mmCIF file with all atom_site columns, C-alpha atoms in Angstrom:
data_model
loop_
_atom_site.group_PDB
_atom_site.id
_atom_site.type_symbol
_atom_site.label_atom_id
_atom_site.label_alt_id
_atom_site.label_comp_id
_atom_site.label_asym_id
_atom_site.label_entity_id
_atom_site.label_seq_id
_atom_site.pdbx_PDB_ins_code
_atom_site.Cartn_x
_atom_site.Cartn_y
_atom_site.Cartn_z
_atom_site.occupancy
_atom_site.B_iso_or_equiv
_atom_site.pdbx_formal_charge
_atom_site.auth_seq_id
_atom_site.auth_comp_id
_atom_site.auth_asym_id
_atom_site.auth_atom_id
_atom_site.pdbx_PDB_model_num
ATOM 1   C CA . MET A 1 1   ? -153.539 -69.666  -73.255  1.00 90.00 ? 1   MET A CA 1
ATOM 2   C CA . THR A 1 2   ? -152.306 -66.619  -71.213  1.00 94.00 ? 2   THR A CA 1
ATOM 3   C CA . GLN A 1 3   ? -150.945 -66.880  -67.702  1.00 95.00 ? 3   GLN A CA 1
ATOM 4   C CA . LYS A 1 4   ? -154.137 -65.347  -66.434  1.00 95.00 ? 4   LYS A CA 1
ATOM 5   C CA . GLN A 1 5   ? -156.196 -67.872  -68.179  1.00 95.00 ? 5   GLN A CA 1
ATOM 6   C CA . SER A 1 6   ? -154.053 -70.797  -66.974  1.00 95.00 ? 6   SER A CA 1
ATOM 7   C CA . ASP A 1 7   ? -154.383 -69.600  -63.494  1.00 95.00 ? 7   ASP A CA 1
ATOM 8   C CA . ARG A 1 8   ? -158.041 -69.364  -63.746  1.00 95.00 ? 8   ARG A CA 1
ATOM 9   C CA . PHE A 1 9   ? -158.362 -72.808  -65.165  1.00 96.00 ? 9   PHE A CA 1
ATOM 10  C CA . ARG A 1 10  ? -156.270 -74.233  -62.305  1.00 95.00 ? 10  ARG A CA 1
ATOM 11  C CA . CYS A 1 11  ? -158.264 -72.275  -59.484  1.00 95.00 ? 11  CYS A CA 1
ATOM 12  C CA . LEU A 1 12  ? -161.597 -73.474  -60.859  1.00 95.00 ? 12  LEU A CA 1
ATOM 13  C CA . TYR A 1 13  ? -160.332 -77.034  -61.226  1.00 95.00 ? 13  TYR A CA 1
ATOM 14  C CA . ASN A 1 14  ? -158.857 -77.133  -57.783  1.00 94.00 ? 14  ASN A CA 1
ATOM 15  C CA . SER A 1 15  ? -162.341 -76.252  -56.592  1.00 94.00 ? 15  SER A CA 1
ATOM 16  C CA . PHE A 1 16  ? -163.605 -79.536  -58.010  1.00 95.00 ? 16  PHE A CA 1
ATOM 17  C CA . THR A 1 17  ? -164.090 -82.759  -56.311  1.00 94.00 ? 17  THR A CA 1
ATOM 18  C CA . ASP A 1 18  ? -162.255 -85.668  -57.970  1.00 93.00 ? 18  ASP A CA 1
ATOM 19  C CA . ASP A 1 19  ? -165.829 -86.933  -58.696  1.00 94.00 ? 19  ASP A CA 1
ATOM 20  C CA . GLU A 1 20  ? -166.680 -83.794  -60.904  1.00 95.00 ? 20  GLU A CA 1
ATOM 21  C CA . CYS A 1 21  ? -163.124 -83.976  -62.479  1.00 95.00 ? 21  CYS A CA 1
ATOM 22  C CA . TRP A 1 22  ? -164.111 -87.539  -63.367  1.00 94.00 ? 22  TRP A CA 1
ATOM 23  C CA . VAL A 1 23  ? -167.339 -86.814  -64.696  1.00 95.00 ? 23  VAL A CA 1
ATOM 24  C CA . ARG A 1 24  ? -166.183 -83.873  -66.858  1.00 96.00 ? 24  ARG A CA 1
ATOM 25  C CA . ALA A 1 25  ? -163.311 -86.079  -68.264  1.00 96.00 ? 25  ALA A CA 1
ATOM 26  C CA . GLU A 1 26  ? -165.631 -88.816  -69.154  1.00 94.00 ? 26  GLU A CA 1
ATOM 27  C CA . LYS A 1 27  ? -168.333 -86.502  -70.729  1.00 96.00 ? 27  LYS A CA 1
ATOM 28  C CA . ALA A 1 28  ? -165.517 -85.070  -72.777  1.00 97.00 ? 28  ALA A CA 1
ATOM 29  C CA . ALA A 1 29  ? -164.210 -88.529  -73.840  1.00 95.00 ? 29  ALA A CA 1
ATOM 30  C CA . LYS A 1 30  ? -167.845 -89.647  -74.968  1.00 95.00 ? 30  LYS A CA 1
ATOM 31  C CA . HIS A 1 31  ? -168.111 -86.567  -77.078  1.00 96.00 ? 31  HIS A CA 1
ATOM 32  C CA . ILE A 1 32  ? -164.614 -86.670  -78.430  1.00 97.00 ? 32  ILE A CA 1
ATOM 33  C CA . LEU A 1 33  ? -165.410 -90.524  -79.555  1.00 95.00 ? 33  LEU A CA 1
ATOM 34  C CA . SER A 1 34  ? -168.632 -89.345  -81.185  1.00 96.00 ? 34  SER A CA 1
ATOM 35  C CA . ALA A 1 35  ? -167.050 -86.274  -83.019  1.00 97.00 ? 35  ALA A CA 1
ATOM 36  C CA . VAL A 1 36  ? -164.483 -88.783  -84.486  1.00 96.00 ? 36  VAL A CA 1
ATOM 37  C CA . ALA A 1 37  ? -167.021 -91.311  -85.148  1.00 95.00 ? 37  ALA A CA 1
ATOM 38  C CA . PHE A 1 38  ? -169.287 -88.766  -87.181  1.00 95.00 ? 38  PHE A CA 1
ATOM 39  C CA . LYS A 1 39  ? -166.120 -87.585  -89.094  1.00 95.00 ? 39  LYS A CA 1
ATOM 40  C CA . GLU A 1 40  ? -164.817 -90.839  -90.186  1.00 95.00 ? 40  GLU A CA 1
ATOM 41  C CA . SER A 1 41  ? -168.231 -92.301  -90.876  1.00 94.00 ? 41  SER A CA 1
ATOM 42  C CA . SER A 1 42  ? -168.941 -89.260  -93.371  1.00 91.00 ? 42  SER A CA 1
ATOM 43  C CA . LYS A 1 43  ? -165.597 -89.734  -95.168  1.00 90.00 ? 43  LYS A CA 1
ATOM 44  C CA . ILE A 1 44  ? -166.303 -93.582  -95.710  1.00 92.00 ? 44  ILE A CA 1
ATOM 45  C CA . SER A 1 45  ? -169.952 -93.118  -96.636  1.00 87.00 ? 45  SER A CA 1
ATOM 46  C CA . PHE A 1 46  ? -168.761 -90.680  -99.246  1.00 82.00 ? 46  PHE A CA 1
ATOM 47  C CA . ASP A 1 47  ? -165.864 -92.648  -100.554 1.00 82.00 ? 47  ASP A CA 1
ATOM 48  C CA . LYS A 1 48  ? -167.895 -95.803  -100.926 1.00 84.00 ? 48  LYS A CA 1
ATOM 49  C CA . THR A 1 49  ? -171.075 -94.386  -102.399 1.00 78.00 ? 49  THR A CA 1
ATOM 50  C CA . GLU A 1 50  ? -170.352 -90.848  -103.619 1.00 74.00 ? 50  GLU A CA 1
ATOM 51  C CA . SER A 1 51  ? -173.658 -89.741  -102.037 1.00 74.00 ? 51  SER A CA 1
ATOM 52  C CA . VAL A 1 52  ? -173.884 -86.282  -100.760 1.00 70.00 ? 52  VAL A CA 1
ATOM 53  C CA . LEU A 1 53  ? -176.875 -86.958  -98.614  1.00 71.00 ? 53  LEU A CA 1
ATOM 54  C CA . LEU A 1 54  ? -175.410 -87.977  -95.352  1.00 79.00 ? 54  LEU A CA 1
ATOM 55  C CA . PRO A 1 55  ? -171.819 -86.756  -95.234  1.00 83.00 ? 55  PRO A CA 1
ATOM 56  C CA . PRO A 1 56  ? -172.805 -83.013  -94.712  1.00 82.00 ? 56  PRO A CA 1
ATOM 57  C CA . ILE A 1 57  ? -175.021 -83.954  -91.828  1.00 88.00 ? 57  ILE A CA 1
ATOM 58  C CA . GLY A 1 58  ? -172.354 -86.066  -90.300  1.00 92.00 ? 58  GLY A CA 1
ATOM 59  C CA . TYR A 1 59  ? -169.476 -83.514  -90.515  1.00 92.00 ? 59  TYR A CA 1
ATOM 60  C CA . TYR A 1 60  ? -171.848 -80.871  -88.798  1.00 93.00 ? 60  TYR A CA 1
ATOM 61  C CA . TYR A 1 61  ? -172.473 -83.294  -85.858  1.00 95.00 ? 61  TYR A CA 1
ATOM 62  C CA . SER A 1 62  ? -168.559 -84.097  -85.643  1.00 96.00 ? 62  SER A CA 1
ATOM 63  C CA . PHE A 1 63  ? -168.192 -80.441  -84.872  1.00 96.00 ? 63  PHE A CA 1
ATOM 64  C CA . PHE A 1 64  ? -171.228 -80.403  -82.601  1.00 96.00 ? 64  PHE A CA 1
ATOM 65  C CA . HIS A 1 65  ? -169.672 -83.116  -80.484  1.00 97.00 ? 65  HIS A CA 1
ATOM 66  C CA . MET A 1 66  ? -166.231 -81.801  -80.439  1.00 98.00 ? 66  MET A CA 1
ATOM 67  C CA . ALA A 1 67  ? -167.510 -78.428  -79.315  1.00 98.00 ? 67  ALA A CA 1
ATOM 68  C CA . VAL A 1 68  ? -169.451 -80.268  -76.471  1.00 98.00 ? 68  VAL A CA 1
ATOM 69  C CA . ALA A 1 69  ? -166.423 -81.976  -75.453  1.00 98.00 ? 69  ALA A CA 1
ATOM 70  C CA . LEU A 1 70  ? -164.477 -78.743  -75.068  1.00 98.00 ? 70  LEU A CA 1
ATOM 71  C CA . CYS A 1 71  ? -167.129 -77.333  -73.065  1.00 98.00 ? 71  CYS A CA 1
ATOM 72  C CA . TRP A 1 72  ? -166.999 -80.015  -70.703  1.00 97.00 ? 72  TRP A CA 1
ATOM 73  C CA . LEU A 1 73  ? -163.328 -79.478  -70.281  1.00 97.00 ? 73  LEU A CA 1
ATOM 74  C CA . HIS A 1 74  ? -163.739 -75.782  -69.492  1.00 97.00 ? 74  HIS A CA 1
ATOM 75  C CA . PRO A 1 75  ? -164.050 -75.433  -65.769  1.00 96.00 ? 75  PRO A CA 1
ATOM 76  C CA . GLY A 1 76  ? -165.921 -71.925  -66.177  1.00 95.00 ? 76  GLY A CA 1
ATOM 77  C CA . ILE A 1 77  ? -168.840 -73.649  -67.850  1.00 96.00 ? 77  ILE A CA 1
ATOM 78  C CA . GLU A 1 78  ? -171.337 -74.961  -65.344  1.00 93.00 ? 78  GLU A CA 1
ATOM 79  C CA . LYS A 1 79  ? -172.312 -78.642  -65.980  1.00 91.00 ? 79  LYS A CA 1
ATOM 80  C CA . GLU A 1 80  ? -176.032 -77.618  -65.844  1.00 91.00 ? 80  GLU A CA 1
ATOM 81  C CA . LYS A 1 81  ? -175.558 -75.569  -69.078  1.00 92.00 ? 81  LYS A CA 1
ATOM 82  C CA . LEU A 1 82  ? -174.421 -78.669  -70.876  1.00 93.00 ? 82  LEU A CA 1
ATOM 83  C CA . GLU A 1 83  ? -177.458 -80.971  -70.407  1.00 86.00 ? 83  GLU A CA 1
ATOM 84  C CA . LYS A 1 84  ? -179.757 -81.071  -73.480  1.00 83.00 ? 84  LYS A CA 1
ATOM 85  C CA . LEU A 1 85  ? -177.847 -78.390  -75.310  1.00 88.00 ? 85  LEU A CA 1
ATOM 86  C CA . ARG A 1 86  ? -179.509 -76.474  -78.052  1.00 91.00 ? 86  ARG A CA 1
ATOM 87  C CA . HIS A 1 87  ? -177.306 -75.961  -81.150  1.00 90.00 ? 87  HIS A CA 1
ATOM 88  C CA . SER A 1 88  ? -177.623 -71.982  -80.690  1.00 91.00 ? 88  SER A CA 1
ATOM 89  C CA . THR A 1 89  ? -176.721 -72.368  -77.024  1.00 94.00 ? 89  THR A CA 1
ATOM 90  C CA . LEU A 1 90  ? -173.568 -74.508  -77.905  1.00 95.00 ? 90  LEU A CA 1
ATOM 91  C CA . GLN A 1 91  ? -172.400 -71.962  -80.678  1.00 94.00 ? 91  GLN A CA 1
ATOM 92  C CA . ASN A 1 92  ? -172.777 -69.092  -78.138  1.00 95.00 ? 92  ASN A CA 1
ATOM 93  C CA . LEU A 1 93  ? -170.789 -71.068  -75.324  1.00 97.00 ? 93  LEU A CA 1
ATOM 94  C CA . ILE A 1 94  ? -167.990 -71.794  -78.047  1.00 97.00 ? 94  ILE A CA 1
ATOM 95  C CA . MET A 1 95  ? -167.982 -68.037  -79.030  1.00 97.00 ? 95  MET A CA 1
ATOM 96  C CA . ASP A 1 96  ? -167.947 -66.756  -75.599  1.00 97.00 ? 96  ASP A CA 1
ATOM 97  C CA . ASN A 1 97  ? -165.658 -68.986  -73.772  1.00 97.00 ? 97  ASN A CA 1
ATOM 98  C CA . PHE A 1 98  ? -163.107 -70.126  -76.637  1.00 98.00 ? 98  PHE A CA 1
ATOM 99  C CA . VAL A 1 99  ? -163.151 -67.726  -79.680  1.00 97.00 ? 99  VAL A CA 1
ATOM 100 C CA . LYS A 1 100 ? -163.484 -64.453  -77.694  1.00 97.00 ? 100 LYS A CA 1
ATOM 101 C CA . GLN A 1 101 ? -160.918 -65.551  -75.270  1.00 96.00 ? 101 GLN A CA 1
ATOM 102 C CA . ASP A 1 102 ? -158.522 -66.472  -78.024  1.00 96.00 ? 102 ASP A CA 1
ATOM 103 C CA . LEU A 1 103 ? -158.502 -70.105  -77.072  1.00 97.00 ? 103 LEU A CA 1
ATOM 104 C CA . LEU A 1 104 ? -159.801 -71.199  -80.501  1.00 97.00 ? 104 LEU A CA 1
ATOM 105 C CA . PRO A 1 105 ? -159.744 -69.396  -83.800  1.00 96.00 ? 105 PRO A CA 1
ATOM 106 C CA . SER A 1 106 ? -162.919 -68.055  -85.399  1.00 96.00 ? 106 SER A CA 1
ATOM 107 C CA . SER A 1 107 ? -162.598 -70.380  -88.196  1.00 95.00 ? 107 SER A CA 1
ATOM 108 C CA . PHE A 1 108 ? -163.921 -73.149  -85.885  1.00 95.00 ? 108 PHE A CA 1
ATOM 109 C CA . THR A 1 109 ? -167.253 -71.381  -85.424  1.00 94.00 ? 109 THR A CA 1
ATOM 110 C CA . GLU A 1 110 ? -167.403 -70.231  -89.070  1.00 93.00 ? 110 GLU A CA 1
ATOM 111 C CA . ALA A 1 111 ? -167.006 -73.845  -90.202  1.00 91.00 ? 111 ALA A CA 1
ATOM 112 C CA . MET A 1 112 ? -169.652 -74.967  -87.766  1.00 91.00 ? 112 MET A CA 1
ATOM 113 C CA . LYS A 1 113 ? -171.848 -72.409  -89.129  1.00 90.00 ? 113 LYS A CA 1
ATOM 114 C CA . VAL A 1 114 ? -171.432 -73.368  -92.585  1.00 86.00 ? 114 VAL A CA 1
ATOM 115 C CA . LEU A 1 115 ? -171.821 -77.093  -92.054  1.00 88.00 ? 115 LEU A CA 1
ATOM 116 C CA . LYS A 1 116 ? -175.157 -76.423  -90.010  1.00 87.00 ? 116 LYS A CA 1
ATOM 117 C CA . GLU A 1 117 ? -176.327 -74.481  -92.988  1.00 82.00 ? 117 GLU A CA 1
ATOM 118 C CA . GLU A 1 118 ? -175.566 -77.486  -95.217  1.00 81.00 ? 118 GLU A CA 1
ATOM 119 C CA . ARG A 1 119 ? -177.127 -79.885  -92.626  1.00 78.00 ? 119 ARG A CA 1
ATOM 120 C CA . GLU A 1 120 ? -180.507 -77.835  -92.505  1.00 77.00 ? 120 GLU A CA 1
ATOM 121 C CA . TRP A 1 121 ? -180.613 -77.555  -96.391  1.00 74.00 ? 121 TRP A CA 1
ATOM 122 C CA . LEU A 1 122 ? -180.559 -81.233  -96.585  1.00 70.00 ? 122 LEU A CA 1
ATOM 123 C CA . ASN A 1 123 ? -182.911 -81.970  -93.500  1.00 66.00 ? 123 ASN A CA 1
ATOM 124 C CA . TYR A 1 124 ? -185.719 -79.592  -94.404  1.00 68.00 ? 124 TYR A CA 1
ATOM 125 C CA . THR A 1 125 ? -185.560 -78.662  -98.002  1.00 64.00 ? 125 THR A CA 1
ATOM 126 C CA . PHE A 1 126 ? -184.122 -81.894  -99.793  1.00 61.00 ? 126 PHE A CA 1
ATOM 127 C CA . GLY A 1 127 ? -184.866 -81.719  -103.460 1.00 59.00 ? 127 GLY A CA 1
ATOM 128 C CA . GLU A 1 128 ? -185.869 -78.070  -103.163 1.00 59.00 ? 128 GLU A CA 1
ATOM 129 C CA . PHE A 1 129 ? -182.444 -76.258  -102.909 1.00 56.00 ? 129 PHE A CA 1
ATOM 130 C CA . ASP A 1 130 ? -179.843 -74.552  -105.256 1.00 58.00 ? 130 ASP A CA 1
ATOM 131 C CA . TYR A 1 131 ? -176.801 -75.864  -103.553 1.00 57.00 ? 131 TYR A CA 1
ATOM 132 C CA . ASP A 1 132 ? -174.060 -77.878  -105.174 1.00 62.00 ? 132 ASP A CA 1
ATOM 133 C CA . PHE A 1 133 ? -173.188 -80.394  -102.386 1.00 61.00 ? 133 PHE A CA 1
ATOM 134 C CA . PHE A 1 134 ? -170.758 -82.170  -104.770 1.00 64.00 ? 134 PHE A CA 1
ATOM 135 C CA . GLU A 1 135 ? -168.571 -79.189  -105.004 1.00 63.00 ? 135 GLU A CA 1
ATOM 136 C CA . THR A 1 136 ? -168.042 -78.863  -101.169 1.00 69.00 ? 136 THR A CA 1
ATOM 137 C CA . VAL A 1 137 ? -168.529 -82.311  -99.489  1.00 68.00 ? 137 VAL A CA 1
ATOM 138 C CA . GLU A 1 138 ? -164.974 -83.212  -100.535 1.00 72.00 ? 138 GLU A CA 1
ATOM 139 C CA . ASN A 1 139 ? -163.640 -80.225  -98.662  1.00 81.00 ? 139 ASN A CA 1
ATOM 140 C CA . ASN A 1 140 ? -165.457 -80.877  -95.681  1.00 82.00 ? 140 ASN A CA 1
ATOM 141 C CA . GLU A 1 141 ? -162.940 -83.601  -94.589  1.00 85.00 ? 141 GLU A CA 1
ATOM 142 C CA . LYS A 1 142 ? -160.053 -81.316  -95.002  1.00 87.00 ? 142 LYS A CA 1
ATOM 143 C CA . LEU A 1 143 ? -161.909 -78.603  -93.020  1.00 88.00 ? 143 LEU A CA 1
ATOM 144 C CA . THR A 1 144 ? -162.828 -80.911  -90.299  1.00 92.00 ? 144 THR A CA 1
ATOM 145 C CA . SER A 1 145 ? -159.308 -82.249  -90.146  1.00 92.00 ? 145 SER A CA 1
ATOM 146 C CA . MET A 1 146 ? -157.744 -78.970  -89.882  1.00 93.00 ? 146 MET A CA 1
ATOM 147 C CA . GLU A 1 147 ? -160.220 -77.835  -87.085  1.00 95.00 ? 147 GLU A CA 1
ATOM 148 C CA . PHE A 1 148 ? -159.914 -80.762  -85.162  1.00 96.00 ? 148 PHE A CA 1
ATOM 149 C CA . ILE A 1 149 ? -156.035 -80.408  -85.012  1.00 96.00 ? 149 ILE A CA 1
ATOM 150 C CA . LYS A 1 150 ? -156.577 -77.161  -83.247  1.00 96.00 ? 150 LYS A CA 1
ATOM 151 C CA . CYS A 1 151 ? -159.079 -78.590  -80.914  1.00 97.00 ? 151 CYS A CA 1
ATOM 152 C CA . PHE A 1 152 ? -156.819 -81.510  -79.890  1.00 97.00 ? 152 PHE A CA 1
ATOM 153 C CA . ASP A 1 153 ? -153.873 -78.955  -79.324  1.00 97.00 ? 153 ASP A CA 1
ATOM 154 C CA . LEU A 1 154 ? -156.218 -77.210  -77.008  1.00 97.00 ? 154 LEU A CA 1
ATOM 155 C CA . ILE A 1 155 ? -157.334 -80.219  -75.303  1.00 97.00 ? 155 ILE A CA 1
ATOM 156 C CA . ASN A 1 156 ? -153.664 -81.185  -74.973  1.00 97.00 ? 156 ASN A CA 1
ATOM 157 C CA . GLU A 1 157 ? -152.913 -77.958  -73.440  1.00 97.00 ? 157 GLU A CA 1
ATOM 158 C CA . ILE A 1 158 ? -155.802 -78.283  -70.842  1.00 96.00 ? 158 ILE A CA 1
ATOM 159 C CA . CYS A 1 159 ? -154.831 -81.800  -69.939  1.00 96.00 ? 159 CYS A CA 1
ATOM 160 C CA . ASN A 1 160 ? -151.271 -80.956  -69.394  1.00 95.00 ? 160 ASN A CA 1
ATOM 161 C CA . LEU A 1 161 ? -152.160 -77.583  -67.503  1.00 94.00 ? 161 LEU A CA 1
ATOM 162 C CA . LEU A 1 162 ? -154.328 -79.594  -64.945  1.00 93.00 ? 162 LEU A CA 1
ATOM 163 C CA . ILE A 1 163 ? -152.375 -82.890  -64.522  1.00 93.00 ? 163 ILE A CA 1
ATOM 164 C CA . ASN A 1 164 ? -151.499 -82.168  -60.879  1.00 91.00 ? 164 ASN A CA 1
ATOM 165 C CA . LYS A 1 165 ? -155.107 -81.896  -60.084  1.00 92.00 ? 165 LYS A CA 1
ATOM 166 C CA . PHE A 1 166 ? -156.387 -84.697  -62.160  1.00 94.00 ? 166 PHE A CA 1
ATOM 167 C CA . ASP A 1 167 ? -155.211 -86.576  -65.032  1.00 95.00 ? 167 ASP A CA 1
ATOM 168 C CA . ILE A 1 168 ? -157.868 -85.729  -67.608  1.00 95.00 ? 168 ILE A CA 1
ATOM 169 C CA . LYS A 1 169 ? -156.153 -87.408  -70.671  1.00 95.00 ? 169 LYS A CA 1
ATOM 170 C CA . LEU A 1 170 ? -155.475 -90.614  -68.942  1.00 93.00 ? 170 LEU A CA 1
ATOM 171 C CA . ARG A 1 171 ? -159.277 -90.687  -67.906  1.00 93.00 ? 171 ARG A CA 1
ATOM 172 C CA . ILE A 1 172 ? -160.265 -90.053  -71.667  1.00 94.00 ? 172 ILE A CA 1
ATOM 173 C CA . ARG A 1 173 ? -157.881 -92.507  -72.963  1.00 93.00 ? 173 ARG A CA 1
ATOM 174 C CA . THR A 1 174 ? -159.228 -95.072  -70.555  1.00 92.00 ? 174 THR A CA 1
ATOM 175 C CA . TYR A 1 175 ? -162.761 -94.554  -71.237  1.00 92.00 ? 175 TYR A CA 1
ATOM 176 C CA . ILE A 1 176 ? -162.089 -94.631  -74.977  1.00 91.00 ? 176 ILE A CA 1
ATOM 177 C CA . ALA A 1 177 ? -160.135 -97.839  -74.687  1.00 86.00 ? 177 ALA A CA 1
ATOM 178 C CA . ASP A 1 178 ? -162.208 -99.812  -72.376  1.00 81.00 ? 178 ASP A CA 1
ATOM 179 C CA . SER A 1 179 ? -165.534 -101.467 -72.733  1.00 66.00 ? 179 SER A CA 1
ATOM 180 C CA . LYS A 1 180 ? -167.448 -98.237  -72.869  1.00 78.00 ? 180 LYS A CA 1
ATOM 181 C CA . GLY A 1 181 ? -165.675 -97.026  -75.915  1.00 82.00 ? 181 GLY A CA 1
ATOM 182 C CA . ASP A 1 182 ? -165.608 -100.320 -77.413  1.00 80.00 ? 182 ASP A CA 1
ATOM 183 C CA . ASP A 1 183 ? -169.384 -100.937 -76.911  1.00 84.00 ? 183 ASP A CA 1
ATOM 184 C CA . PHE A 1 184 ? -170.110 -97.647  -78.529  1.00 85.00 ? 184 PHE A CA 1
ATOM 185 C CA . ILE A 1 185 ? -168.225 -98.248  -81.721  1.00 86.00 ? 185 ILE A CA 1
ATOM 186 C CA . GLN A 1 186 ? -169.106 -101.720 -82.017  1.00 86.00 ? 186 GLN A CA 1
ATOM 187 C CA . THR A 1 187 ? -172.826 -100.985 -81.683  1.00 86.00 ? 187 THR A CA 1
ATOM 188 C CA . TYR A 1 188 ? -173.067 -98.241  -84.163  1.00 86.00 ? 188 TYR A CA 1
ATOM 189 C CA . LEU A 1 189 ? -170.176 -98.602  -86.701  1.00 90.00 ? 189 LEU A CA 1
ATOM 190 C CA . SER A 1 190 ? -169.086 -100.847 -89.517  1.00 90.00 ? 190 SER A CA 1
ATOM 191 C CA . ASN A 1 191 ? -165.753 -102.768 -89.293  1.00 93.00 ? 191 ASN A CA 1
ATOM 192 C CA . ASP A 1 192 ? -164.259 -100.358 -91.864  1.00 93.00 ? 192 ASP A CA 1
ATOM 193 C CA . GLU A 1 193 ? -165.733 -97.311  -89.682  1.00 92.00 ? 193 GLU A CA 1
ATOM 194 C CA . GLN A 1 194 ? -164.397 -98.730  -86.457  1.00 92.00 ? 194 GLN A CA 1
ATOM 195 C CA . ASN A 1 195 ? -160.999 -99.143  -87.863  1.00 93.00 ? 195 ASN A CA 1
ATOM 196 C CA . ALA A 1 196 ? -160.941 -95.726  -89.100  1.00 94.00 ? 196 ALA A CA 1
ATOM 197 C CA . VAL A 1 197 ? -162.100 -94.102  -85.870  1.00 94.00 ? 197 VAL A CA 1
ATOM 198 C CA . MET A 1 198 ? -159.700 -96.045  -83.809  1.00 93.00 ? 198 MET A CA 1
ATOM 199 C CA . ASP A 1 199 ? -156.807 -95.111  -86.087  1.00 94.00 ? 199 ASP A CA 1
ATOM 200 C CA . TYR A 1 200 ? -157.523 -91.635  -85.852  1.00 95.00 ? 200 TYR A CA 1
ATOM 201 C CA . ILE A 1 201 ? -158.013 -91.803  -82.074  1.00 94.00 ? 201 ILE A CA 1
ATOM 202 C CA . VAL A 1 202 ? -154.576 -93.511  -81.835  1.00 93.00 ? 202 VAL A CA 1
ATOM 203 C CA . LYS A 1 203 ? -152.985 -91.079  -84.102  1.00 94.00 ? 203 LYS A CA 1
ATOM 204 C CA . VAL A 1 204 ? -154.033 -88.061  -82.010  1.00 94.00 ? 204 VAL A CA 1
ATOM 205 C CA . GLY A 1 205 ? -153.056 -89.801  -78.766  1.00 93.00 ? 205 GLY A CA 1
ATOM 206 C CA . TYR A 1 206 ? -156.108 -90.452  -77.052  1.00 91.00 ? 206 TYR A CA 1
ATOM 207 C CA . SER A 1 207 ? -156.239 -94.420  -77.033  1.00 83.00 ? 207 SER A CA 1
ATOM 208 C CA . ASN A 1 208 ? -153.705 -97.193  -76.861  1.00 69.00 ? 208 ASN A CA 1
#
């Protein structure tokens, strides 16, 4: 992030109330947890069943939720734009506010586009497509892991930049580690998935 970008982030966050900072951090936390849940569930599903039906859908939604989390942390994106997001709207927000500003590499949106195409093939033309999912599904985990490292690097940079105004990282960690995060993963995930999600979240430094 350039000095000009850093100064803009600080200036915009300084105009927020503590309540708005809190809401943005919690929204980001929810979507970070969702992103990791879809990522790890997709891997476990493929490892256990070798079915290619669900993992491509899950990997796409892991990108979707990570993108939403990033948008909630960007102070230049109005919160009204982030309610009931369309997929195309989200892609445009990421492109305009992150990729074009060199905050994220174009590989993030390119990967998201490829995974969206796979998801649409499966959702809308199941059994009628000429697409070898077995050739690509194993690469989706590596692709997602690589892009998520870049995303967490950016999230860390934003959190460190704004810590004097509001400790975003602490709020995210608290949300994930407390009953809200626990309820989320216990309600929707198997024991194996819960363990994988929390192992990943701890590894990247966003839970205890």
